[in-house]
Amino acid sequence: MTETLRGVGVSHGVAIGQVRHMGTAVLEPLARQTPTEEAPREQARARQAVEAVAADLQARGNLAGGEAQAVLEAQSLMALDPELMSDVERRITVGSTAERAVYDAFASYRALLANAGDYLAGRVADLDDVRNRIVARLMGVPMPGVPDSDEPYVLIARDLAPADTALLDPTLVLGFVTEEGGPTSHSAILARALGVPAVVAMPGATRMAEGVVVAVDGSTGEILVDPSEEKQQEWRQLAAERKAALSASTGPGQTSDGYRVPLLANIGGPADVPAAVAAGAEGVGLFRTEFLFLDDSTTAPSEEAQVAAYRKVLEAFPEGRVVVRVLDAGADKPLDFMAPGDEPNPALGVRGLRSLLDHPEVMQTQLRALAKAVAGLPVYLEVMAPMVADRIDAKAFADACRTAGLSAKFGAMVEIPSAALRARSILQEVEFLSLGTNDLAQYTFAADRQVGSLARLQDSWQPALLDLIAMAATAAKATGKSCGVCGEAAADPVLACVLTGLGVTSLSMGASAIPYVRATLAKYTLAQCTRAAAAARATDTADEARAAANQVLSGE
Ligand code: PEP
Ligand code: MG
């Protein structure tokens, strides 16, 4: 029988396919004593598992090619290391089970690596992955990480971290459903970047059976488990109709009376550019440069590697505007080469600009790379700093841009309530503002954006958040400067109209949301958007704000 579930829809569209689970961390196998006569059988089990995992890693390497192949081959060799295998066999001889012996043998090898200097220490994560794979195989549980599948599937996970981006094959992932993660979580951002439907904050998502067919509506947050053929057909039809309506709207972002609001794309690197161009993005409003380095964050990226990556993006938008954010490391986006050490609460610690100010050489390298990448190109480059708290931060960033000889506009992200409250003072130092509403909501409501059960507080319609946005936009207008939104708030089509009414000057979002926002904005006049914004701010809750704005816009 079909079951209907509901979470928070965060990336539009309909996905229908079989469920595949993201493997979770491998549990520590119990340390149980096995009888001596079982040792040969356990040793054979261990050998078979090791060989199967090594062969699998090798095969995946051959398929992947390039840098990934080198990493996977190195992992395959780690698995086959003869010293490790003899340690496993020795442990089994003295009574360990195969899984416990593998677990313990890898632990002592890991300790050796971790103490062996920077390069080898950086390989610890690869070693852990090999261990997890062998132990999972021996325990008969799903492999950790991205599912192994040749068929397209709907990915189910507790949550997705930015580092998972690098591992997902966009041709196989039809959509996501996550148990955790609010509307501004990285699962949501990732889904929009891949242009796949997604639902987050769905309690019980990880209990859905592997292989069951689900239909996911990323707009409404509705999920049908085991839908009938007719129902699947009905949903496909609905999705096709929505798509057709969207493709009718093209051109630059504007209200029905011609008030221009550039619609820009949020990207994580050159790989996201084609989707942005296809969606008709007028440029890039947020280039999350740290995403380029999350898959191997043990060493700082070289200037040359950065120039190449930036140039690819900048070349794609001749005459367009590209806003690059300098590395936003820390908390949910850890970069080992900038790790601040143990912090009791990384979200409130040395992250974003704070981290760059502690590593001025990293910031200078990045700014120089940007200056080189833009040389000779007609694009309008703008550079901004994440997590600016006050005027001192803003000045430090502006000084760094000047020192690097960068002839681009430099700006500050407004992600901390203090920056919205004192936007005027920050604007004394920088040339534009960009509202990062994801973190702004997180810090305004003291609600971790990764925690699904707090989704209510991360709702971008919260009137308190709208008030802070209005403050920043008003300050920018008073100083003749621009103030865009690059947080996920911009991807909600009706909220995009409200943001326009609040005085926001551009909207940047995951490429897949652009057609929805463009089509909705084109239906209303600026005066209607302004009235909707006032009505939303006059309420007390996110739901009331949403209803009030919709009421004004529908003319009721
Ligand atoms: C934000 O916080 O709104 C933002 C755009 O930055 P990120 O989502 O990368 O933290
Ligand atoms: Mg942020």
Coordinates of C-alpha atoms and ligand atoms in Angstrom, one line a residue:
M1 CA 0.0 0.0 0.0
T2 CA 1.3 3.5 -0.8
E3 CA 2.4 5.5 2.2
T4 CA 2.6 9.3 2.1
L5 CA 5.3 11.1 4.1
R6 CA 6.2 14.7 4.3
G7 CA 9.4 16.7 4.9
V8 CA 10.6 20.1 3.8
G9 CA 10.8 20.5 0.0
V10 CA 14.1 22.3 -0.8
S11 CA 14.8 21.6 -4.5
H12 CA 12.0 21.7 -7.1
G13 CA 11.0 18.8 -9.4
V14 CA 9.8 15.3 -9.1
A15 CA 12.1 12.2 -8.8
I16 CA 10.8 8.6 -9.0
G17 CA 13.1 5.8 -8.4
Q18 CA 14.5 3.1 -6.1
V19 CA 15.8 4.0 -2.7
R20 CA 19.6 3.6 -2.1
H21 CA 21.0 4.4 1.3
M22 CA 24.1 6.4 2.0
G23 CA 26.1 4.0 4.1
T24 CA 26.7 5.2 7.6
A25 CA 29.8 5.0 9.7
V26 CA 30.9 1.5 10.5
L27 CA 30.3 0.4 14.0
E28 CA 33.1 -1.0 16.1
P29 CA 32.9 -4.8 15.9
L30 CA 32.5 -6.5 19.3
A31 CA 35.7 -7.9 20.8
R32 CA 34.6 -11.4 21.2
Q33 CA 36.9 -14.5 21.7
T34 CA 36.6 -17.2 19.0
P35 CA 37.6 -20.8 19.5
T36 CA 41.1 -21.7 18.1
E37 CA 39.6 -24.2 15.6
E38 CA 37.7 -21.4 13.9
A39 CA 40.9 -19.4 13.2
P40 CA 41.6 -20.8 9.7
R41 CA 38.0 -20.1 8.6
E42 CA 38.2 -16.5 10.1
Q43 CA 41.5 -15.9 8.4
A44 CA 40.1 -17.1 5.0
R45 CA 37.1 -14.7 5.5
A46 CA 39.4 -11.8 6.3
R47 CA 41.6 -12.5 3.2
Q48 CA 38.5 -12.8 0.9
A49 CA 37.1 -9.5 2.2
V50 CA 40.4 -7.7 1.8
E51 CA 40.9 -9.0 -1.7
A52 CA 37.3 -8.2 -2.7
V53 CA 37.6 -4.6 -1.4
A54 CA 41.0 -4.1 -3.1
A55 CA 39.6 -5.4 -6.4
D56 CA 36.5 -3.1 -6.0
L57 CA 38.6 -0.1 -5.3
Q58 CA 40.8 -0.9 -8.3
A59 CA 37.8 -1.3 -10.6
R60 CA 36.3 2.0 -9.4
G61 CA 39.6 3.7 -10.1
N62 CA 39.7 2.3 -13.6
L63 CA 36.2 3.7 -14.2
A64 CA 36.9 7.1 -12.6
G65 CA 40.2 7.8 -14.3
G66 CA 42.2 11.0 -13.5
E67 CA 43.2 12.0 -10.0
A68 CA 40.5 9.8 -8.5
Q69 CA 42.1 6.7 -10.0
A70 CA 45.4 7.5 -8.3
V71 CA 43.7 7.8 -5.0
L72 CA 41.6 4.6 -5.4
E73 CA 44.7 2.6 -6.5
A74 CA 46.6 3.8 -3.5
Q75 CA 43.7 2.7 -1.3
S76 CA 43.6 -0.7 -3.0
L77 CA 47.3 -1.1 -2.3
M78 CA 46.8 -0.2 1.4
A79 CA 44.2 -2.9 1.6
L80 CA 46.7 -5.5 0.2
D81 CA 49.6 -4.4 2.4
P82 CA 51.3 -7.8 3.4
E83 CA 52.3 -6.5 6.9
L84 CA 48.7 -5.5 7.6
M85 CA 47.5 -8.9 6.5
S86 CA 49.9 -10.7 8.7
D87 CA 48.9 -8.6 11.7
V88 CA 45.3 -9.5 11.0
E89 CA 46.1 -13.2 10.8
R90 CA 48.1 -13.0 14.0
R91 CA 45.2 -11.4 15.9
I92 CA 42.9 -14.1 14.6
T93 CA 45.3 -16.8 15.8
V94 CA 45.0 -15.4 19.3
G95 CA 41.2 -15.5 19.2
S96 CA 39.9 -12.4 17.4
T97 CA 37.0 -12.5 14.9
A98 CA 38.0 -11.5 11.4
E99 CA 36.2 -8.1 11.7
R100 CA 37.7 -7.3 15.0
A101 CA 41.2 -8.3 13.9
V102 CA 40.9 -6.0 10.8
Y103 CA 39.6 -3.2 13.0
D104 CA 42.4 -3.5 15.5
A105 CA 45.2 -4.0 12.9
F106 CA 44.1 -0.9 11.0
A107 CA 44.0 1.0 14.3
S108 CA 47.7 0.4 15.0
Y109 CA 48.7 1.1 11.4
R110 CA 46.6 4.3 11.6
A111 CA 48.5 5.4 14.7
L112 CA 51.8 5.0 12.8
L113 CA 50.6 7.0 9.8
A114 CA 49.1 9.8 12.0
N115 CA 52.5 10.4 13.6
A116 CA 54.5 10.2 10.4
G117 CA 54.4 13.8 9.3
D118 CA 52.0 15.9 7.2
Y119 CA 51.8 13.9 4.0
L120 CA 51.2 10.5 5.5
A121 CA 48.9 11.9 8.2
G122 CA 46.8 13.3 5.4
R123 CA 46.2 9.7 4.2
V124 CA 44.6 8.6 7.5
A125 CA 41.1 9.3 6.1
D126 CA 41.8 7.1 3.1
L127 CA 43.0 4.3 5.4
D128 CA 39.9 4.7 7.5
D129 CA 37.8 4.3 4.4
V130 CA 39.6 1.1 3.4
R131 CA 39.1 -0.3 6.9
N132 CA 35.4 0.7 6.9
R133 CA 34.9 -1.1 3.6
I134 CA 36.5 -4.3 4.8
V135 CA 34.7 -4.3 8.1
A136 CA 31.3 -3.5 6.5
R137 CA 31.8 -6.4 4.1
L138 CA 32.7 -8.8 6.9
M139 CA 29.7 -7.7 8.9
G140 CA 27.3 -7.8 5.9
V141 CA 26.2 -4.2 6.3
P142 CA 26.0 -1.5 3.5
M143 CA 29.3 0.0 2.5
P144 CA 29.9 3.4 4.0
G145 CA 29.6 6.4 1.8
V146 CA 27.9 6.8 -1.5
P147 CA 26.0 3.7 -2.6
D148 CA 27.5 1.5 -5.3
S149 CA 24.9 1.4 -8.0
D150 CA 24.9 1.3 -11.8
E151 CA 21.2 2.3 -11.9
P152 CA 19.8 5.7 -11.2
Y153 CA 18.5 6.0 -7.6
V154 CA 16.9 8.3 -5.0
L155 CA 19.6 8.8 -2.3
I156 CA 18.5 8.5 1.3
A157 CA 20.9 9.8 4.0
R158 CA 20.9 11.1 7.5
D159 CA 22.5 14.2 6.1
L160 CA 25.0 15.1 3.4
A161 CA 28.2 16.9 4.0
P162 CA 29.8 19.2 1.4
A163 CA 32.6 16.7 1.0
D164 CA 30.0 14.2 -0.3
T165 CA 29.6 16.4 -3.4
A166 CA 32.8 15.3 -4.8
L167 CA 31.8 11.6 -4.7
L168 CA 28.2 11.8 -6.1
D169 CA 27.7 10.9 -9.7
P170 CA 25.1 13.4 -10.9
T171 CA 24.0 11.1 -13.7
L172 CA 22.9 8.5 -11.1
V173 CA 21.3 10.6 -8.4
L174 CA 17.6 11.2 -9.3
G175 CA 16.9 13.1 -6.0
F176 CA 17.6 13.2 -2.3
V177 CA 15.7 12.7 0.9
T178 CA 17.4 13.4 4.2
E179 CA 16.4 12.9 7.8
E180 CA 18.4 15.8 9.1
G181 CA 19.3 19.1 7.5
G182 CA 17.1 22.2 7.4
P183 CA 16.2 24.2 4.4
T184 CA 19.6 25.9 4.4
S185 CA 21.7 22.8 5.0
H186 CA 24.3 21.6 2.6
S187 CA 22.0 18.7 1.5
A188 CA 19.6 21.4 0.2
I189 CA 22.4 23.4 -1.4
L190 CA 23.9 20.4 -3.0
A191 CA 20.6 19.2 -4.4
R192 CA 20.0 22.6 -6.1
A193 CA 23.5 22.6 -7.5
L194 CA 22.9 19.2 -9.0
G195 CA 19.5 20.3 -10.1
V196 CA 17.8 17.3 -8.5
P197 CA 14.6 17.3 -6.5
A198 CA 15.1 17.1 -2.7
V199 CA 13.3 16.9 0.6
V200 CA 15.1 17.4 3.9
A201 CA 14.1 17.2 7.6
M202 CA 12.0 14.1 7.0
P203 CA 11.8 12.1 10.2
G204 CA 12.2 8.4 9.6
A205 CA 13.8 8.8 6.1
T206 CA 16.6 6.4 6.9
R207 CA 14.1 3.7 7.8
M208 CA 12.8 3.4 4.3
A209 CA 13.6 0.0 2.9
E210 CA 16.6 -0.3 0.4
G211 CA 15.2 -0.8 -3.1
V212 CA 11.6 0.4 -2.5
V213 CA 10.3 2.8 -5.1
V214 CA 9.6 6.3 -4.0
A215 CA 8.2 9.4 -5.7
V216 CA 9.7 12.6 -4.3
D217 CA 8.2 16.1 -4.9
G218 CA 10.9 18.6 -4.1
S219 CA 8.4 21.5 -4.2
T220 CA 5.8 20.3 -1.7
G221 CA 8.0 18.0 0.4
E222 CA 5.7 15.1 -0.3
I223 CA 7.0 11.6 -0.7
L224 CA 5.0 8.6 -1.8
V225 CA 6.5 5.2 -0.8
D226 CA 5.7 2.4 -3.2
P227 CA 3.3 4.4 -5.4
S228 CA 1.1 2.6 -7.9
E229 CA 1.9 2.8 -11.6
E230 CA -1.0 5.2 -12.2
K231 CA 0.2 7.5 -9.4
Q232 CA 3.7 7.5 -10.8
Q233 CA 2.3 8.4 -14.2
E234 CA 0.2 11.2 -12.7
W235 CA 3.3 12.7 -10.9
R236 CA 5.4 12.5 -14.1
Q237 CA 2.7 14.3 -16.0
L238 CA 2.5 17.0 -13.3
A239 CA 6.3 17.5 -13.4
A240 CA 6.3 17.8 -17.2
E241 CA 3.5 20.4 -17.1
R242 CA 5.4 22.5 -14.5
K243 CA 8.5 22.3 -16.6
A244 CA 6.7 23.4 -19.7
A245 CA 5.3 26.4 -17.9
L246 CA 8.7 27.4 -16.7
S247 CA 10.5 27.2 -20.0
A248 CA 8.0 29.8 -21.3
S249 CA 9.8 32.4 -19.1
T250 CA 13.2 33.6 -20.4
G251 CA 15.4 36.7 -20.3
P252 CA 16.7 38.8 -17.4
G253 CA 15.1 38.9 -13.9
Q254 CA 12.5 41.6 -13.6
T255 CA 9.1 42.4 -12.2
S256 CA 6.1 42.7 -14.4
D257 CA 6.6 46.5 -14.6
G258 CA 10.2 46.1 -15.7
Y259 CA 12.1 46.6 -12.4
R260 CA 15.4 44.7 -12.9
V261 CA 16.6 42.3 -10.3
P262 CA 19.6 40.3 -11.7
L263 CA 19.2 36.6 -11.2
L264 CA 22.6 35.0 -10.5
A265 CA 23.8 31.5 -9.8
N266 CA 25.4 30.0 -6.7
I267 CA 28.2 27.6 -7.8
G268 CA 30.9 25.5 -6.2
G269 CA 33.2 25.4 -9.2
P270 CA 33.5 25.1 -12.9
A271 CA 31.5 21.9 -13.0
D272 CA 28.4 23.9 -12.0
V273 CA 28.8 26.5 -14.7
P274 CA 26.9 24.7 -17.6
A275 CA 23.8 24.4 -15.5
A276 CA 24.0 28.0 -14.5
V277 CA 24.4 29.1 -18.2
A278 CA 21.5 26.8 -19.3
A279 CA 19.2 28.3 -16.6
G280 CA 20.0 31.8 -18.0
A281 CA 21.9 33.0 -15.0
E282 CA 23.0 36.6 -15.5
G283 CA 26.3 35.8 -13.7
V284 CA 27.4 34.2 -10.5
G285 CA 26.3 35.7 -7.2
L286 CA 28.2 33.3 -5.0
F287 CA 31.2 31.2 -6.0
R288 CA 31.9 29.0 -2.9
T289 CA 35.6 28.6 -3.6
E290 CA 36.1 26.3 -0.6
F291 CA 34.1 23.6 -2.4
L292 CA 37.0 23.2 -4.8
F293 CA 39.2 22.0 -2.1
L294 CA 37.0 19.9 0.2
D295 CA 37.9 16.6 -1.4
D296 CA 41.6 17.0 -0.6
S297 CA 41.9 19.6 2.1
T298 CA 45.2 18.5 3.5
T299 CA 47.3 21.0 1.6
A300 CA 46.6 24.6 0.6
P301 CA 45.7 24.8 -3.1
S302 CA 48.5 26.2 -5.3
E303 CA 48.2 29.6 -6.9
E304 CA 48.3 28.1 -10.4
A305 CA 45.6 25.5 -9.6
Q306 CA 43.4 28.3 -8.3
V307 CA 44.0 30.6 -11.3
A308 CA 42.9 27.7 -13.6
A309 CA 39.7 27.0 -11.8
Y310 CA 38.7 30.7 -11.4
R311 CA 39.5 31.4 -15.0
K312 CA 37.2 28.6 -16.2
V313 CA 34.3 30.2 -14.3
L314 CA 35.2 33.8 -15.3
E315 CA 35.4 33.0 -19.0
A316 CA 31.9 31.6 -18.9
F317 CA 30.3 34.9 -18.2
P318 CA 31.7 37.5 -20.6
E319 CA 30.2 40.9 -19.7
G320 CA 28.5 39.2 -16.7
R321 CA 29.1 39.6 -13.1
V322 CA 30.9 37.0 -11.0
V323 CA 31.0 37.3 -7.2
V324 CA 33.7 35.1 -5.7
R325 CA 33.8 34.4 -2.0
V326 CA 37.2 33.9 -0.5
L327 CA 37.6 30.6 1.3
D328 CA 34.9 30.0 3.9
A329 CA 36.7 27.4 6.0
G330 CA 35.5 26.0 9.3
A331 CA 32.5 24.5 11.1
D332 CA 30.5 22.7 8.4
K333 CA 33.2 23.3 5.8
P334 CA 36.4 22.1 7.4
L335 CA 39.7 22.6 5.5
D336 CA 42.5 20.7 7.2
F337 CA 45.2 23.2 6.1
M338 CA 43.3 26.0 7.9
A339 CA 42.1 23.9 10.9
P340 CA 41.9 26.1 14.0
G341 CA 42.6 23.3 16.4
D342 CA 40.2 22.0 18.9
E343 CA 37.2 24.3 19.4
P344 CA 34.3 23.7 21.8
N345 CA 31.9 25.1 19.2
P346 CA 33.3 25.5 15.7
A347 CA 30.3 27.4 14.4
L348 CA 31.1 30.1 16.9
G349 CA 34.8 29.7 16.4
V350 CA 37.6 30.7 14.0
R351 CA 35.8 30.3 10.7
G352 CA 35.3 32.2 7.5
L353 CA 37.2 35.5 7.4
R354 CA 38.5 35.0 10.9
S355 CA 40.3 31.9 9.7
L356 CA 41.7 33.8 6.7
L357 CA 43.0 36.6 8.9
D358 CA 44.9 34.0 10.9
H359 CA 46.4 32.7 7.6
P360 CA 47.1 35.8 5.7
E361 CA 49.3 34.0 3.2
V362 CA 46.3 31.8 2.2
M363 CA 44.1 34.8 1.6
Q364 CA 46.9 36.7 -0.3
T365 CA 47.5 33.6 -2.6
Q366 CA 43.8 33.4 -3.3
L367 CA 43.4 37.1 -4.0
R368 CA 46.5 37.1 -6.3
A369 CA 45.1 34.1 -8.1
L370 CA 41.9 35.9 -8.7
A371 CA 43.8 39.0 -10.0
K372 CA 45.6 36.8 -12.5
A373 CA 42.6 34.8 -13.5
V374 CA 40.6 37.9 -14.4
A375 CA 43.4 39.7 -16.3
G376 CA 42.2 40.5 -19.9
L377 CA 38.7 39.2 -19.4
P378 CA 35.6 41.4 -19.9
V379 CA 33.8 40.0 -16.8
Y380 CA 32.9 42.1 -13.8
L381 CA 34.7 40.4 -10.9
E382 CA 33.6 41.1 -7.4
V383 CA 35.2 39.5 -4.3
M384 CA 33.6 39.1 -0.9
A385 CA 34.5 37.8 2.5
P386 CA 32.4 35.4 4.5
M387 CA 31.4 35.9 8.2
V388 CA 32.2 39.6 8.5
A389 CA 31.2 40.7 12.0
D390 CA 32.0 44.4 12.1
R391 CA 33.8 47.3 10.5
I392 CA 37.2 46.1 11.7
D393 CA 36.7 42.8 9.8
A394 CA 35.5 44.7 6.7
K395 CA 38.5 47.0 6.8
A396 CA 40.9 44.0 7.2
F397 CA 39.4 42.4 4.1
A398 CA 39.4 45.6 2.1
D399 CA 43.1 46.1 3.0
A400 CA 43.9 42.5 2.0
C401 CA 42.3 43.1 -1.4
R402 CA 44.3 46.3 -1.9
T403 CA 47.5 44.6 -0.9
A404 CA 46.9 41.9 -3.5
G405 CA 46.5 44.6 -6.1
L406 CA 43.1 43.3 -7.0
S407 CA 41.1 45.7 -9.2
A408 CA 37.7 44.2 -8.3
K409 CA 34.9 45.5 -6.2
F410 CA 35.1 44.1 -2.7
G411 CA 32.2 43.4 -0.4
A412 CA 31.1 41.8 2.8
M413 CA 28.7 39.0 3.4
V414 CA 26.0 39.7 6.0
E415 CA 25.7 36.4 7.9
I416 CA 26.1 37.5 11.4
P417 CA 23.3 39.6 13.0
S418 CA 25.8 42.3 14.1
A419 CA 26.7 42.9 10.4
A420 CA 23.0 43.6 9.5
L421 CA 22.5 45.8 12.6
R422 CA 25.6 47.9 11.8
A423 CA 25.5 47.5 8.0
R424 CA 26.1 51.3 7.5
S425 CA 29.4 51.1 9.4
I426 CA 30.5 48.1 7.4
L427 CA 29.6 49.9 4.2
Q428 CA 32.2 52.6 5.1
E429 CA 34.8 50.0 4.2
V430 CA 33.4 47.9 1.4
E431 CA 31.5 48.5 -1.9
F432 CA 28.7 46.0 -1.6
L433 CA 26.8 43.6 0.7
S434 CA 25.6 40.1 0.1
L435 CA 23.2 38.5 2.5
G436 CA 24.1 35.0 3.4
T437 CA 20.6 34.2 4.8
N438 CA 21.6 30.6 5.7
D439 CA 24.1 31.6 8.4
L440 CA 22.2 34.7 9.2
A441 CA 19.2 32.5 10.2
Q442 CA 21.4 30.1 12.0
Y443 CA 23.0 32.9 14.2
T444 CA 19.8 34.9 14.6
F445 CA 17.9 31.9 16.0
A446 CA 20.8 30.1 17.6
A447 CA 19.6 27.1 15.5
D448 CA 22.2 24.9 13.8
R449 CA 21.4 24.7 10.1
Q450 CA 22.3 21.0 9.9
V451 CA 19.7 20.0 12.6
G452 CA 16.5 18.9 10.9
S453 CA 14.4 19.2 14.0
L454 CA 15.1 22.9 14.1
A455 CA 13.8 23.5 10.5
R456 CA 11.1 25.8 11.8
L457 CA 13.7 28.2 13.1
Q458 CA 15.8 28.1 9.9
D459 CA 12.8 29.0 7.8
S460 CA 13.8 32.0 5.7
W461 CA 10.3 33.5 6.1
Q462 CA 11.0 34.2 9.8
P463 CA 9.9 37.9 10.3
A464 CA 13.1 38.5 12.5
L465 CA 15.2 37.5 9.5
L466 CA 13.2 39.7 7.2
D467 CA 13.8 42.6 9.6
L468 CA 17.6 42.1 9.4
I469 CA 17.5 41.8 5.6
A470 CA 15.5 45.0 5.4
M471 CA 18.1 46.8 7.7
A472 CA 21.0 45.8 5.5
A473 CA 19.2 46.6 2.2
T474 CA 18.1 50.0 3.6
A475 CA 21.7 50.9 4.7
A476 CA 23.0 49.9 1.2
K477 CA 20.4 52.0 -0.5
A478 CA 21.2 55.0 1.7
T479 CA 24.9 54.8 0.6
G480 CA 24.1 54.1 -3.0
K481 CA 25.6 50.6 -2.9
S482 CA 24.2 47.2 -3.8
C483 CA 22.9 44.5 -1.4
G484 CA 22.1 41.1 -2.9
V485 CA 20.9 37.8 -1.3
C486 CA 23.0 34.7 -2.0
G487 CA 21.5 32.5 0.8
E488 CA 18.8 29.9 0.1
A489 CA 16.1 32.5 0.8
A490 CA 16.6 33.7 -2.8
A491 CA 15.6 30.3 -4.2
D492 CA 12.0 30.5 -2.8
P493 CA 10.1 32.1 -5.7
V494 CA 7.5 34.0 -3.5
L495 CA 10.2 35.0 -1.0
A496 CA 12.3 36.3 -3.9
C497 CA 9.4 38.7 -4.6
V498 CA 9.4 39.7 -0.9
L499 CA 13.2 40.2 -0.9
T500 CA 12.8 42.5 -3.9
G501 CA 10.2 44.4 -2.0
L502 CA 12.6 44.8 0.9
G503 CA 15.1 46.5 -1.4
V504 CA 17.4 43.7 -2.2
T505 CA 19.2 44.4 -5.5
S506 CA 20.1 40.9 -6.8
L507 CA 19.2 37.3 -6.1
S508 CA 21.6 34.4 -6.3
M509 CA 20.6 30.8 -6.0
G510 CA 21.3 27.2 -7.1
A511 CA 20.8 27.2 -10.9
S512 CA 17.8 24.9 -10.8
A513 CA 15.8 27.5 -8.9
I514 CA 16.4 30.3 -11.4
P515 CA 13.5 29.5 -13.8
Y516 CA 11.0 29.3 -10.9
V517 CA 12.1 32.6 -9.5
R518 CA 12.2 34.3 -12.9
A519 CA 8.7 33.2 -13.7
T520 CA 7.2 34.2 -10.3
L521 CA 8.9 37.6 -10.2
A522 CA 7.7 38.4 -13.7
K523 CA 4.1 38.1 -12.5
Y524 CA 4.1 41.0 -10.0
T525 CA 4.9 44.7 -10.0
L526 CA 7.5 46.2 -7.7
A527 CA 4.7 47.9 -5.8
Q528 CA 3.0 44.5 -5.1
C529 CA 6.4 43.1 -4.0
T530 CA 6.8 46.1 -1.6
R531 CA 3.3 45.5 -0.2
A532 CA 3.9 41.8 0.2
A533 CA 7.2 42.5 2.1
A534 CA 5.5 44.9 4.4
A535 CA 2.7 42.4 5.1
A536 CA 5.2 39.6 5.8
R537 CA 7.1 41.8 8.2
A538 CA 4.0 42.7 10.1
T539 CA 3.4 39.1 11.2
D540 CA 4.9 37.1 14.0
T541 CA 5.7 33.7 12.5
A542 CA 7.2 32.3 9.3
D543 CA 3.9 30.6 8.3
E544 CA 2.0 33.8 8.9
A545 CA 4.6 35.8 6.9
R546 CA 4.3 33.3 4.0
A547 CA 0.5 33.5 4.1
A548 CA 0.4 37.3 4.3
A549 CA 2.7 37.7 1.3
N550 CA 0.8 35.2 -0.8
Q551 CA -2.4 36.9 0.1
V552 CA -1.1 40.3 -1.1
L553 CA 0.4 38.8 -4.2
S554 CA -2.8 36.9 -5.2
G555 CA -4.8 40.1 -4.7
E556 CA -7.2 38.6 -2.2
Ligands
PEP1 C1 24.9 31.6 3.7 O1 25.3 31.4 4.9 O2 23.7 32.0 3.5 C2 25.8 31.4 2.5 C3 25.4 31.8 1.4 O3 26.9 30.8 2.7 P1 27.1 29.1 3.0 O4 25.7 28.6 2.7 O5 28.1 28.7 2.0 O6 27.5 29.1 4.4
MG2 MG 27.5 31.1 5.1

